[in-house]
Amino acid sequence: MSKAWRMMLRGILWARIFLQLLVAVRLQTPPLQDFWLLPDNVTVIAGEDAVLKCGVRARQGDVQWVKDGFVLGPNPEIPGFPRYRMTGNPDRGEFHLHISKCDISDDAEFECQVSRSETSPELVSPRITVTVLVPPTVIQMNPEAGSVVTWVAGQEYSITCTSGDSKPEAEIIFHQDNWIVPDVFPYTNPGSYEKFVTTEATVRVTPKPSDNGKLFVCEVTNPAMKESLKSFFTMNILFPPGPPIIKWPGQLEGKAKAGQDLKLPCISQGGNPLATLQWLKNGKVISTVWETDHKQALARSILPLTIQPEDNGAQLSCEAQNSVSPEVQEHVITLHITFPPSSITILGSTSLEENKTTSFSCFTKSSNPGVSLSWWLGWQELTPTDVTVTDGPNGGRITMSNVTYTVRRADNGLLLTCEAFSEAFAKETLKKSVTLNVKYPIQRLWIESFPKIESFRAGNQVRLLCLAIGGNPDPSLSWCKDKKLVVESKSGQEQRQQSVMEKSGNTFSRELILKLDPSDNQAIYTCKTTSNCKSTSNQASASTKFHVQFPPINVTISANTSILRPGDSVNLTCISLSSNPPVNLSWEKKEERLQGLTFKYRPSLFRGSEASGSIVLLVSSQDHGNGVTCRANSPELQETVSAFYRLQVLYPPKFLEDQVLKVESQEHGGALIPLSVSANPAPEFFNWSFQGSKLSPDGGPRYRILPGGALKLWNLTRADSGEYRLLCQNAEGINETKIRLDVHYAPTIRTIPDITEVDVGGSTEILCVVDASPVLPGMFQWERLGEEEQELEDMEQVSEGLTGRLQIHKATLEQAGPYQCIVDNGISPPARGVSQLVVRFAPEVEYPHPLTKVAAAGDRSSSATLHCRARGVPNVDFTWAKNGIALDLQDPRYTEHTYHEGSVHSSVLTIANVTSAQDYALFTCTATNNLGTDHTDIQIVSISRPDSPTGLRVMNITHHSVGLEWKAGFDGGLEQRFRVRYEAPETPGYLYVDVFPPRATSFTVDGLRPFTLYHFSLLATNALGDSDLADRGARLPVTTIGFEESSEKTEDQFPTESALPRWFLLPILFALGVLLLFSNASCLGFVLWRQKHRGRLSEGTKEEKTEEGSESRSGNDYEESRWSGRHTPSTTESSAEMEPYYHSMKDFSPQLPPTPEEEPQYRGFWGHEYEEVAGPGPLYDEVERSYRLSGAWEAPYKAPQMGTYHHGKWSHGAYEEPGIYDPVPEDLPGVGQDYLPFHLRGELV
């Protein structure tokens, strides 16, 4: 029993162990992979995104998609297909294919595949189809869409609409004025690309006039379109207009009176185009003016018509038509015109002798209707002898009447009137009148004038009046003088003015106004009734005469000879023509009275007397041109008449006192040498000579002798200066004179040194010698050339004639430079000359100063270039030394080039194949000339992180920004950038902003809050790391400008992290704990069982763990760390290349605001806080175990932070081993030779 019990217990034990083994094996065997979600067919519109879903359970192989048999690959980004990518969560088995912006190339068959694994076979999903719907992109119409199509109403037309490149085919519908057009004939054609179709539809329509202006629309629909596409054109339907209508004023159409002004409207409704209207009269066009009213759809023409008698019976019509009218439409009116006679005519003589019998006839022009005639003489009606009526033009009647009458003197001036009247013209008076003229003789004629014994003076005005009474016709009164007709005249000595004849009642008068002259003395004036003064008929007349006193009519002087020379005598005779009373004669010369011979008198013209007298004179050359005056004086009239005689004396040329002896002019200008000479006769020729050479009288290329003898010169040169000699000659003799010409010209510099040298503190002068005319005392001026005007107070300017001096005392370096001599004598342009003042001085090294660093990689393949620049005069020679020992420039490793530019001299030393052991040293550049020596030091160092910037200061402050400026430090041999760090209240940690452009030394930080205190710092960085903070880590406090109302920051201004409630995690953690407890108990029992029965299992387990541990370290030595947000680094997969933290601004355009960061909870190895990087973490623990560091962790300078931040990942930092040498890339853990380019790698010293 006990044995059985023991066997049973043993069986149960073995069964439990077997079951636990089965469970353990089952747990270690992975499940088979399969699809939990199969892809399905997808229909998508072109341009939209499509997602093909594929779900894989227990995936062990690689998942990939196949398109039309082409494998896209397992890479989620799917290279070569930029619009394809795999999306979803791989941990949940989601491997969806996302296609962006689908096009027709995506219209294909797809399948999802999973590659086989060690435990699972490959999986292939059923093929599914992606159908891409492509809407039509363009509609074409014939006629063209958007146009205005002109059709004729009633005719049939064809319209075609084409919808191109769509999938599937489109449906086309036509609309005519919002009505769907039936009988559409669509058909399809292959598109321009595969799988595309083109749909075309045609329809025939017959337009109506009501379609005018309406739209004809082609509408295209397609399943790929949310809204239909429409294209349309506007129908312009042509149709004839309506008939024209003339609106006649009044009730009777065509009835009007002659002279009446009418405005006749003609209107035609409708039509497209609107009607063209014209007016015709008797078939002839009289107006083609019309207007159109498109709003009322009518054409209108207004005919302004003035009715004429000729229009009686005329046919007036208005015609309307347009381009599609089958025939002309018209409205015709026959005119019936009433018109009076246009004129009345009286025939018969109206000028009659007294008591004579005569006949008169009266007739009218044509009138409608005819008229009656009556005769009137004054207010007396006369009885007509006979009356006749005949047909006239324009359908009218002509009336004629005759009358006979005997005239009397009382009928003179009465009106004889013929009057026409008719009932049709009752309101109008039509008559014609003539005035009768009955002739009879005058009764009396006389003159009203002055007494005959009165005397008048010549020039007095006299009025004569002739009067006559009675007579018809009116008498024609005329004035005669000595039987000659007096005419009005204002020329010569006679001045007559006759007024027109005036009439007062039966009295007639004519006035004669005379301005008396000598011819009126004793002349007889007669008034006659005829213009024939010599007639002696029995016509009436009256006469009178004058006694007129007048001065001499003319006074003349004559000489016995016309040729006079100095010393000759001449006899002058003076004759005074007729005067009344006689006159007395006297002589004068230059207002000096002369004594003449006795005067003689005799009778003369106009019943006056003539006087004559003579005088003898002795002449000289001064008398030439002087006048001798003879005066005739009338004591009674107190009036004098004079005569003038000019003496002509012949004498040789004589130069006057106002003759100019000196003339001034300018070079290249002109000059006129005037001549002031007196001679009679005028000089025959003028001979000019200059410097012994005679000037041609015909002139030359630069001079001409004027007709008056003056000499005109042009384009003068300074050689034309000098004395000009003039010979002047006439028939009486010769004379000469000399005139000096001074030609002024602009100054020109003859001598000025190009360079004037002087030692510092010495004295010298710059000479400026010129040629100029005229020479002025202050015409020299000096100025120093340069960008800014500089005074010459410490220099002395001296002018001596044609020489100017600029004297320099105790010369200084600031006085060196170009000096310009300006000479201005008033003639432009001023002369200018430049002399360079060179102040000799000992060399002064300008660059580099003071000690300068040059970085170079000591890799035996790089080179270093040292620049040294110095100022000095004369030229400077350079020498180089290393650590105080002169360089052997014959060494092929050294190359020197020297450059000279004015007082600046440069030396460039190039060192090839730089090594740290040999060339990391102090190099000295020495500049030397014969006046002294200067030197500077340059140190070659290895490539390193940059030095700290200096001089950080604030440039400007606004409400939201702060402008900063600084000085860049040594860049460590690599391109450096700058980063601004600032701290704001209520913000944990620091904020960082990269400076752009990278090399800028000024920057504006934007996005700040108003009236807020910030602390700014600055550091530099290059490929090897960051520098210390600027100005020894000093923080620059700045407070932004505030607004009047400051807004408080709310919580929703900053992003907050959403967290799950803690109670949600408790059930999950409890379930996981129970599962883990059960699993550990099973595994523990299984392990104990194996240790008891199979000891080899323990050794295999240890080896497996060792292999797994080696795999975890088989990656890169220094892997990237992932920043978790809590400063907890964790290792991830290593990357082949290290990407810099800050993107180049060329590749990254968005400007994001700085991100707030928390204060770091650790301190780096080098004693400097780097808030933006992770701590050493496990990596540096491993480094510390591998490389034990003796002493402190401090280095000569703070080592560069090699790790960079990129897309949320941090590479591990590196430390620097302490020592006296500069670090090189090989010494930096985690970087190695692959970090820097080959030419930047150094060698270990």
Short mmCIF file of C-alpha atoms in Angstrom, two decimals, residues 297-465:
data_model
loop_
_atom_site.label_atom_id
_atom_site.label_comp_id
_atom_site.label_asym_id
_atom_site.label_seq_id
_atom_site.Cartn_x
_atom_site.Cartn_y
_atom_site.Cartn_z
CA ALA A 297 -34.90 98.17 -77.77
CA LEU A 298 -35.83 100.81 -80.33
CA ALA A 299 -34.27 103.09 -82.93
CA ARG A 300 -35.34 106.73 -83.12
CA SER A 301 -34.70 109.51 -85.65
CA ILE A 302 -35.81 113.10 -85.15
CA LEU A 303 -36.11 115.08 -88.41
CA PRO A 304 -35.99 118.88 -87.91
CA LEU A 305 -37.97 120.19 -90.89
CA THR A 306 -38.71 123.78 -91.79
CA ILE A 307 -41.75 123.74 -94.14
CA GLN A 308 -41.15 125.48 -97.46
CA PRO A 309 -43.65 126.26 -100.20
CA GLU A 310 -41.73 123.87 -102.42
CA ASP A 311 -42.77 121.03 -100.06
CA ASN A 312 -46.39 121.26 -101.19
CA GLY A 313 -47.31 117.83 -102.61
CA ALA A 314 -43.94 116.28 -101.69
CA GLN A 315 -43.63 112.63 -100.55
CA LEU A 316 -41.91 112.43 -97.08
CA SER A 317 -40.88 108.90 -95.98
CA CYS A 318 -38.91 107.19 -93.14
CA GLU A 319 -37.14 103.90 -93.94
CA ALA A 320 -35.96 101.25 -91.44
CA GLN A 321 -33.75 98.21 -92.00
CA ASN A 322 -30.81 96.27 -90.50
CA SER A 323 -28.29 93.74 -91.75
CA VAL A 324 -30.78 90.85 -91.74
CA SER A 325 -33.86 92.68 -93.04
CA PRO A 326 -35.27 90.91 -96.10
CA GLU A 327 -36.53 94.27 -97.47
CA VAL A 328 -36.70 97.95 -96.54
CA GLN A 329 -39.72 99.01 -94.45
CA GLU A 330 -41.06 102.56 -94.80
CA HIS A 331 -43.77 104.99 -93.72
CA VAL A 332 -44.78 107.58 -96.43
CA ILE A 333 -46.65 110.91 -95.86
CA THR A 334 -47.86 113.33 -98.63
CA LEU A 335 -47.39 117.02 -97.61
CA HIS A 336 -50.14 119.64 -98.02
CA ILE A 337 -48.57 123.07 -97.50
CA THR A 338 -50.35 126.43 -97.12
CA PHE A 339 -48.06 129.35 -98.04
CA PRO A 340 -48.50 133.11 -98.70
CA PRO A 341 -46.84 134.92 -101.61
CA SER A 342 -43.15 135.30 -100.93
CA SER A 343 -43.10 138.87 -102.33
CA ILE A 344 -45.14 141.64 -103.96
CA THR A 345 -43.66 143.74 -106.78
CA ILE A 346 -44.72 147.29 -107.94
CA LEU A 347 -43.69 148.33 -111.45
CA GLY A 348 -43.59 152.01 -112.58
CA SER A 349 -41.37 155.15 -112.17
CA THR A 350 -41.61 156.87 -108.78
CA SER A 351 -39.64 160.04 -109.77
CA LEU A 352 -42.03 162.32 -111.65
CA GLU A 353 -42.35 165.90 -112.78
CA GLU A 354 -45.04 167.96 -111.11
CA ASN A 355 -48.64 167.48 -112.63
CA LYS A 356 -47.65 164.43 -114.76
CA THR A 357 -49.94 161.31 -115.22
CA THR A 358 -48.39 157.82 -114.85
CA SER A 359 -49.44 154.09 -114.50
CA PHE A 360 -48.34 151.47 -111.89
CA SER A 361 -48.61 147.60 -111.92
CA CYS A 362 -48.64 145.24 -108.86
CA PHE A 363 -48.22 141.41 -108.97
CA THR A 364 -47.53 138.67 -106.35
CA LYS A 365 -45.43 135.52 -106.24
CA SER A 366 -47.17 132.14 -106.16
CA SER A 367 -49.38 131.46 -103.07
CA ASN A 368 -51.72 128.70 -101.89
CA PRO A 369 -54.50 129.67 -101.91
CA GLY A 370 -54.56 132.80 -104.19
CA VAL A 371 -54.89 136.42 -102.80
CA SER A 372 -56.78 139.72 -103.59
CA LEU A 373 -54.96 143.10 -104.23
CA SER A 374 -55.85 146.75 -103.27
CA TRP A 375 -54.06 150.19 -103.90
CA TRP A 376 -53.38 153.00 -101.35
CA LEU A 377 -51.70 156.44 -101.74
CA GLY A 378 -51.09 157.65 -98.24
CA TRP A 379 -54.48 157.02 -96.59
CA GLN A 380 -56.39 157.34 -99.90
CA GLU A 381 -57.51 154.11 -101.62
CA LEU A 382 -57.12 154.05 -105.39
CA THR A 383 -59.31 152.13 -107.76
CA PRO A 384 -57.44 149.53 -109.86
CA THR A 385 -57.81 149.57 -113.60
CA ASP A 386 -57.82 145.75 -114.04
CA VAL A 387 -56.99 142.47 -112.06
CA THR A 388 -55.76 139.06 -113.45
CA VAL A 389 -55.09 135.63 -111.73
CA THR A 390 -52.84 132.86 -113.24
CA ASP A 391 -51.36 129.48 -112.09
CA GLY A 392 -48.02 129.64 -110.22
CA PRO A 393 -45.26 127.20 -109.21
CA ASN A 394 -45.60 124.67 -106.32
CA GLY A 395 -49.34 124.37 -107.07
CA GLY A 396 -50.04 128.06 -106.15
CA ARG A 397 -51.80 131.10 -107.82
CA ILE A 398 -50.36 134.48 -109.09
CA THR A 399 -52.45 137.74 -108.87
CA MET A 400 -51.78 141.02 -110.91
CA SER A 401 -53.45 144.54 -110.59
CA ASN A 402 -52.93 147.91 -112.56
CA VAL A 403 -53.69 151.58 -111.56
CA THR A 404 -53.34 155.08 -113.31
CA TYR A 405 -52.77 158.45 -111.40
CA THR A 406 -51.76 162.19 -111.95
CA VAL A 407 -49.12 163.44 -109.37
CA ARG A 408 -49.02 166.85 -107.65
CA ARG A 409 -46.42 168.74 -105.52
CA ALA A 410 -48.35 167.69 -102.35
CA ASP A 411 -47.89 164.00 -103.27
CA ASN A 412 -44.11 164.30 -102.87
CA GLY A 413 -42.96 161.79 -100.22
CA LEU A 414 -46.25 159.88 -99.96
CA LEU A 415 -46.32 156.07 -99.99
CA LEU A 416 -47.97 154.21 -102.84
CA THR A 417 -48.96 150.80 -101.37
CA CYS A 418 -50.18 147.55 -102.98
CA GLU A 419 -51.75 145.23 -100.30
CA ALA A 420 -52.53 141.47 -100.61
CA PHE A 421 -55.05 139.65 -98.36
CA SER A 422 -56.68 136.21 -98.02
CA GLU A 423 -58.72 134.35 -95.39
CA ALA A 424 -55.93 131.72 -95.17
CA PHE A 425 -53.49 134.44 -94.06
CA ALA A 426 -55.82 136.57 -91.97
CA LYS A 427 -53.22 137.08 -89.28
CA GLU A 428 -50.54 138.17 -91.74
CA THR A 429 -50.22 141.54 -93.58
CA LEU A 430 -48.66 141.28 -97.04
CA LYS A 431 -47.96 144.57 -98.79
CA LYS A 432 -45.45 146.50 -100.89
CA SER A 433 -44.89 150.30 -100.77
CA VAL A 434 -42.93 152.84 -102.87
CA THR A 435 -42.35 156.56 -102.16
CA LEU A 436 -43.33 159.13 -104.81
CA ASN A 437 -40.70 161.76 -105.69
CA VAL A 438 -42.25 164.90 -107.31
CA LYS A 439 -39.61 167.31 -108.77
CA TYR A 440 -39.75 171.22 -108.51
CA PRO A 441 -37.04 174.09 -108.42
CA ILE A 442 -35.39 176.00 -105.38
CA GLN A 443 -36.40 179.51 -104.22
CA ARG A 444 -33.20 181.32 -102.73
CA LEU A 445 -29.31 180.85 -102.23
CA TRP A 446 -26.78 182.94 -100.00
CA ILE A 447 -23.47 182.72 -97.93
CA GLU A 448 -23.10 183.54 -94.24
CA SER A 449 -19.44 184.75 -93.61
CA PHE A 450 -17.11 187.44 -92.10
CA PRO A 451 -16.86 191.14 -93.10
CA LYS A 452 -14.83 191.59 -96.29
CA ILE A 453 -12.42 194.17 -94.72
CA GLU A 454 -11.11 191.71 -92.02
CA SER A 455 -7.51 190.31 -92.31
CA PHE A 456 -6.47 186.72 -91.37
CA ARG A 457 -3.13 184.96 -90.70
CA ALA A 458 -2.09 181.83 -92.48
CA GLY A 459 -3.07 178.84 -90.34
CA ASN A 460 -6.23 180.45 -89.03
CA GLN A 461 -9.42 178.40 -89.35
CA VAL A 462 -12.42 180.02 -91.13
CA ARG A 463 -16.03 178.72 -91.41
CA LEU A 464 -18.24 179.44 -94.47
CA LEU A 465 -21.94 178.40 -94.60
#
